[in-house]
Each structure stands twice: as C-alpha cells, then as structure tokens.
GROMACS .gro file of C-alpha atoms in nm:
model
  228
    1UNK     CA    1  11.228  10.328   8.323
    2UNK     CA    2  11.069   9.995   8.392
    3UNK     CA    3  10.877   9.828   8.629
    4UNK     CA    4  11.197   9.691   8.783
    5UNK     CA    5  11.274  10.083   8.865
    6UNK     CA    6  11.348  10.148   9.222
    7UNK     CA    7  11.187  10.451   9.203
    8UNK     CA    8  10.912  10.232   9.246
    9UNK     CA    9  11.005  10.034   9.540
   10UNK     CA   10  10.756  10.120   9.817
   11UNK     CA   11  10.479  10.231   9.535
   12UNK     CA   12  10.355   9.947   9.389
   13UNK     CA   13  10.246   9.888   8.995
   14UNK     CA   14   9.957   9.802   8.874
   15UNK     CA   15   9.804   9.821   8.545
   16UNK     CA   16   9.423   9.914   8.499
   17UNK     CA   17   9.384   9.537   8.426
   18UNK     CA   18   9.559   9.391   8.702
   19UNK     CA   19   9.360   9.626   9.002
   20UNK     CA   20   9.030   9.597   8.833
   21UNK     CA   21   9.096   9.189   8.878
   22UNK     CA   22   9.149   9.240   9.204
   23UNK     CA   23   8.993   9.479   9.339
   24UNK     CA   24   8.660   9.421   9.090
   25UNK     CA   25   8.609   9.797   8.985
   26UNK     CA   26   8.603   9.744   8.580
   27UNK     CA   27   8.968   9.878   8.409
   28UNK     CA   28   8.739  10.147   8.204
   29UNK     CA   29   8.630  10.297   8.492
   30UNK     CA   30   8.940  10.311   8.659
   31UNK     CA   31   9.105  10.500   8.349
   32UNK     CA   32   8.817  10.743   8.329
   33UNK     CA   33   8.905  10.798   8.694
   34UNK     CA   34   9.246  10.847   8.660
   35UNK     CA   35   9.289  11.042   8.322
   36UNK     CA   36   8.992  11.185   8.279
   37UNK     CA   37   8.715  11.160   7.987
   38UNK     CA   38   8.509  11.359   7.758
   39UNK     CA   39   8.097  11.315   7.741
   40UNK     CA   40   7.942  11.525   7.490
   41UNK     CA   41   8.064  11.869   7.492
   42UNK     CA   42   8.210  11.844   7.849
   43UNK     CA   43   8.501  11.723   7.999
   44UNK     CA   44   8.573  11.597   8.295
   45UNK     CA   45   8.889  11.593   8.530
   46UNK     CA   46   9.059  11.284   8.699
   47UNK     CA   47   8.920  11.216   8.988
   48UNK     CA   48   9.280  11.236   9.145
   49UNK     CA   49   9.627  11.212   8.969
   50UNK     CA   50   9.799  10.861   9.005
   51UNK     CA   51  10.103  10.776   9.188
   52UNK     CA   52  10.329  10.573   8.898
   53UNK     CA   53  10.392  10.781   8.592
   54UNK     CA   54  10.646  10.567   8.375
   55UNK     CA   55  10.636  10.871   8.078
   56UNK     CA   56  10.498  10.568   7.879
   57UNK     CA   57  10.183  10.750   7.749
   58UNK     CA   58   9.958  10.437   7.951
   59UNK     CA   59   9.764  10.430   8.294
   60UNK     CA   60   9.981  10.237   8.608
   61UNK     CA   61   9.825  10.311   8.931
   62UNK     CA   62  10.018  10.246   9.260
   63UNK     CA   63   9.952  10.127   9.590
   64UNK     CA   64   9.704  10.389   9.748
   65UNK     CA   65   9.570  10.454   9.414
   66UNK     CA   66   9.411  10.075   9.471
   67UNK     CA   67   9.348  10.124   9.847
   68UNK     CA   68   9.131  10.516   9.679
   69UNK     CA   69   8.971  10.352   9.426
   70UNK     CA   70   8.779  10.058   9.622
   71UNK     CA   71   8.659  10.337   9.895
   72UNK     CA   72   8.514  10.549   9.563
   73UNK     CA   73   8.378  10.250   9.378
   74UNK     CA   74   8.224  10.223   9.735
   75UNK     CA   75   8.079  10.583   9.740
   76UNK     CA   76   7.952  10.556   9.404
   77UNK     CA   77   7.743  10.271   9.528
   78UNK     CA   78   7.624  10.366   9.758
   79UNK     CA   79   7.436  10.666   9.529
   80UNK     CA   80   7.723  10.904   9.500
   81UNK     CA   81   7.809  11.060   9.163
   82UNK     CA   82   8.200  11.063   9.077
   83UNK     CA   83   8.142  11.479   9.076
   84UNK     CA   84   8.058  11.459   9.461
   85UNK     CA   85   8.308  11.179   9.525
   86UNK     CA   86   8.529  11.446   9.386
   87UNK     CA   87   8.452  11.698   9.563
   88UNK     CA   88   8.465  11.488   9.903
   89UNK     CA   89   8.842  11.374   9.766
   90UNK     CA   90   8.908  11.765   9.708
   91UNK     CA   91   8.773  11.906  10.095
   92UNK     CA   92   8.943  11.564  10.216
   93UNK     CA   93   9.251  11.595  10.064
   94UNK     CA   94   9.251  11.966  10.249
   95UNK     CA   95   9.163  11.898  10.582
   96UNK     CA   96   9.398  11.542  10.582
   97UNK     CA   97   9.690  11.711  10.396
   98UNK     CA   98   9.738  11.390  10.184
   99UNK     CA   99   9.721  11.325   9.800
  100UNK     CA  100   9.525  11.009   9.837
  101UNK     CA  101   9.287  11.104  10.190
  102UNK     CA  102   9.083  10.748  10.118
  103UNK     CA  103   9.368  10.586  10.222
  104UNK     CA  104   9.406  10.716  10.530
  105UNK     CA  105   9.335  10.642  10.861
  106UNK     CA  106   9.183  11.022  10.984
  107UNK     CA  107   8.954  10.919  10.689
  108UNK     CA  108   8.793  10.593  10.869
  109UNK     CA  109   8.769  10.784  11.141
  110UNK     CA  110   8.640  11.127  10.985
  111UNK     CA  111   8.478  10.998  10.662
  112UNK     CA  112   8.164  11.038  10.786
  113UNK     CA  113   8.192  11.443  10.871
  114UNK     CA  114   8.374  11.524  10.592
  115UNK     CA  115   8.192  11.353  10.313
  116UNK     CA  116   7.890  11.552  10.449
  117UNK     CA  117   8.072  11.832  10.414
  118UNK     CA  118   8.160  11.788  10.065
  119UNK     CA  119   7.776  11.737   9.983
  120UNK     CA  120   7.683  12.062  10.166
  121UNK     CA  121   7.278  12.119  10.193
  122UNK     CA  122   7.212  12.148   9.841
  123UNK     CA  123   6.838  12.018   9.718
  124UNK     CA  124   6.958  11.768   9.465
  125UNK     CA  125   7.219  11.637   9.795
  126UNK     CA  126   6.944  11.573  10.067
  127UNK     CA  127   6.877  11.235   9.970
  128UNK     CA  128   7.246  11.139  10.028
  129UNK     CA  129   7.328  11.446  10.297
  130UNK     CA  130   7.019  11.212  10.505
  131UNK     CA  131   7.216  10.871  10.454
  132UNK     CA  132   7.513  11.001  10.602
  133UNK     CA  133   7.412  11.128  10.897
  134UNK     CA  134   7.329  10.791  10.954
  135UNK     CA  135   7.666  10.680  11.072
  136UNK     CA  136   7.660  10.341  11.101
  137UNK     CA  137   7.506  10.342  10.744
  138UNK     CA  138   7.792  10.506  10.616
  139UNK     CA  139   8.086  10.351  10.894
  140UNK     CA  140   7.927  10.005  10.866
  141UNK     CA  141   7.843   9.975  10.440
  142UNK     CA  142   8.044  10.199  10.272
  143UNK     CA  143   8.389  10.269  10.485
  144UNK     CA  144   8.518   9.972  10.749
  145UNK     CA  145   8.444   9.682  10.421
  146UNK     CA  146   8.652   9.939  10.171
  147UNK     CA  147   8.999   9.984  10.397
  148UNK     CA  148   8.910   9.610  10.590
  149UNK     CA  149   9.225   9.400  10.590
  150UNK     CA  150   9.445   9.757  10.555
  151UNK     CA  151   9.806   9.766  10.766
  152UNK     CA  152   9.852  10.140  10.817
  153UNK     CA  153  10.192  10.286  10.921
  154UNK     CA  154  10.165  10.631  11.016
  155UNK     CA  155   9.829  10.720  10.911
  156UNK     CA  156   9.874  10.603  10.548
  157UNK     CA  157   9.763  10.257  10.411
  158UNK     CA  158  10.056  10.026  10.363
  159UNK     CA  159   9.961   9.685  10.284
  160UNK     CA  160   9.668   9.471  10.234
  161UNK     CA  161   9.532   9.149  10.347
  162UNK     CA  162   9.277   9.094  10.111
  163UNK     CA  163   9.167   8.736  10.249
  164UNK     CA  164   9.263   8.826  10.622
  165UNK     CA  165   9.569   8.760  10.797
  166UNK     CA  166   9.504   8.423  10.831
  167UNK     CA  167   9.509   8.345  10.470
  168UNK     CA  168   9.892   8.465  10.463
  169UNK     CA  169   9.844   8.672  10.174
  170UNK     CA  170   9.971   9.000  10.142
  171UNK     CA  171   9.980   9.303   9.900
  172UNK     CA  172  10.229   9.518  10.038
  173UNK     CA  173  10.404   9.779   9.796
  174UNK     CA  174  10.756   9.733   9.896
  175UNK     CA  175  10.713   9.397   9.851
  176UNK     CA  176  10.682   9.272   9.473
  177UNK     CA  177  10.602   9.584   9.345
  178UNK     CA  178  10.282   9.535   9.529
  179UNK     CA  179  10.215   9.223   9.375
  180UNK     CA  180   9.989   8.944   9.585
  181UNK     CA  181  10.272   8.763   9.761
  182UNK     CA  182  10.215   8.450  10.007
  183UNK     CA  183  10.382   8.629  10.296
  184UNK     CA  184  10.539   8.391  10.478
  185UNK     CA  185  10.749   8.294  10.212
  186UNK     CA  186  10.759   8.606   9.942
  187UNK     CA  187  10.637   8.436   9.646
  188UNK     CA  188  10.334   8.626   9.429
  189UNK     CA  189  10.026   8.395   9.403
  190UNK     CA  190  10.036   8.403   9.067
  191UNK     CA  191  10.373   8.233   8.995
  192UNK     CA  192  10.303   7.958   9.246
  193UNK     CA  193   9.925   7.930   9.078
  194UNK     CA  194  10.108   7.860   8.732
  195UNK     CA  195  10.333   7.628   8.832
  196UNK     CA  196  10.122   7.435   8.993
  197UNK     CA  197   9.908   7.469   8.626
  198UNK     CA  198  10.201   7.374   8.423
  199UNK     CA  199  10.358   7.083   8.635
  200UNK     CA  200  10.023   7.030   8.657
  201UNK     CA  201  10.044   6.930   9.046
  202UNK     CA  202  10.012   7.175   9.351
  203UNK     CA  203  10.244   6.920   9.530
  204UNK     CA  204  10.539   6.911   9.209
  205UNK     CA  205  10.534   7.271   9.279
  206UNK     CA  206  10.578   7.310   9.676
  207UNK     CA  207  10.880   7.073   9.555
  208UNK     CA  208  11.003   7.298   9.314
  209UNK     CA  209  10.963   7.623   9.509
  210UNK     CA  210  11.063   7.459   9.820
  211UNK     CA  211  10.729   7.573  10.035
  212UNK     CA  212  10.446   7.357  10.124
  213UNK     CA  213  10.179   7.217   9.969
  214UNK     CA  214   9.965   7.416  10.153
  215UNK     CA  215  10.155   7.757  10.032
  216UNK     CA  216  10.074   7.677   9.708
  217UNK     CA  217   9.702   7.591   9.763
  218UNK     CA  218   9.637   7.900   9.919
  219UNK     CA  219   9.795   8.084   9.552
  220UNK     CA  220   9.596   7.870   9.346
  221UNK     CA  221   9.262   7.972   9.534
  222UNK     CA  222   9.278   8.317   9.625
  223UNK     CA  223   9.459   8.334   9.160
  224UNK     CA  224   9.126   8.114   9.051
  225UNK     CA  225   8.903   8.381   9.293
  226UNK     CA  226   9.053   8.666   9.113
  227UNK     CA  227   8.941   8.548   8.772
  228UNK     CA  228   8.572   8.421   8.908
   0.00000   0.00000   0.00000
C-alpha cells in the first residue's frame, strides 16, 4: 500500500516526524503513545491505536490521531500522567463511543466531567481532582486551546486551521492527505515554500504556480514557523 492508496482518503497521513513539526510533540513521544514501550520490567501498552496501518512495520498517524495527540499532550502538561490520560481515554471512548474521543465536539463540552470520573477519588489524584473541578481552568487552559481552529462534522474533527481561518491555511484529511495547504488554491504549503526557495523569489514561485504572491508568502511564513 502506498501513500496514494485511495483507502487513505479522508484519514490523513503523517509520519511521527511530520506530526511532531505540526503539533510540537516530540516524535519519540508520539511513537511511545501509539506503539507502547517498555521501561525496566514494565511494559506500557499504547495509549490508543492509530488510524493508519500500511502493513510496513512503520508508524503513521491519521488526522484524528493528530488532534487527539495535541489534547493528550495538553493534559500531560497540566499534570496528568500518561497512565491517567489512558484512563480518561478509556472512559471517554466508552461514553462517547468513538475510538478518538478527544477529537470530538462532545469531549469539548463534557471533557471536564469525564476527566473527573477518570481520575477518581484516590489520594494520589486529589490535587488533580481539585484542579479539574475548577472548570475555567480545564476549559480555557487545556481543552479550548487544543481544539482551537478545529472544524467538526457530525461531532468529529474534520479540519484544522492552525493559524486561524484568516491565514487561509488548513489541514483537511480529505485534501492532500491532510498536509497543510493554502485552502484557496489547494497547494501544500511545503511545495510553495520550497518553490520560493528554489526560485530565489516569492514572486517567481507565484508565477510558476499561477497563484498570488500573498499565497506563497503565507506558505513560506507558515513553513518557517514550523521549523522554528
């Protein structure tokens, strides 16, 4: 199976390195989350199973994996251990009935309640329970930023505007396998940015692809931002 197989349309396709550039979560961490890992005598299973399996023993992420990874990273940064994120995922998956519950609009509204149930009342969880009982914190510091710029179709994440709609840059798993594109022209930002570098000019790259110089400049700025 190749990257251009039609079965991948609508899923998105990212290597861990590509995903890491987009969501600023280290590729090694994404690999541990989706493949599991061992430490000493302990084995930790995957936090969840990814959308994409090309049967080549390599790890790939789909678009929903990308969205869910951003949320998982935000929760870990807020103080949850990966094991507690797994508990939250299991509970949310059962209640929301979706393999990627963190990538649903229902989690946006019910996430605080689900997290509190997942944490429970264990003594070790008390600081986190207290933290997440403060609804303003979990919504405005964790959930909302992670789902900012996400469009939902039938409650499932469908598109991500990483710099807001005004930027004209979108990740849409139904277009270009979910790679960042200039939405108005449908060309990946990586291609336009590489063309500007190769041509030595935004203007010449714009002429080559018959797009506006503004579109090429947006692509260049976006790609430079990913590299920073």
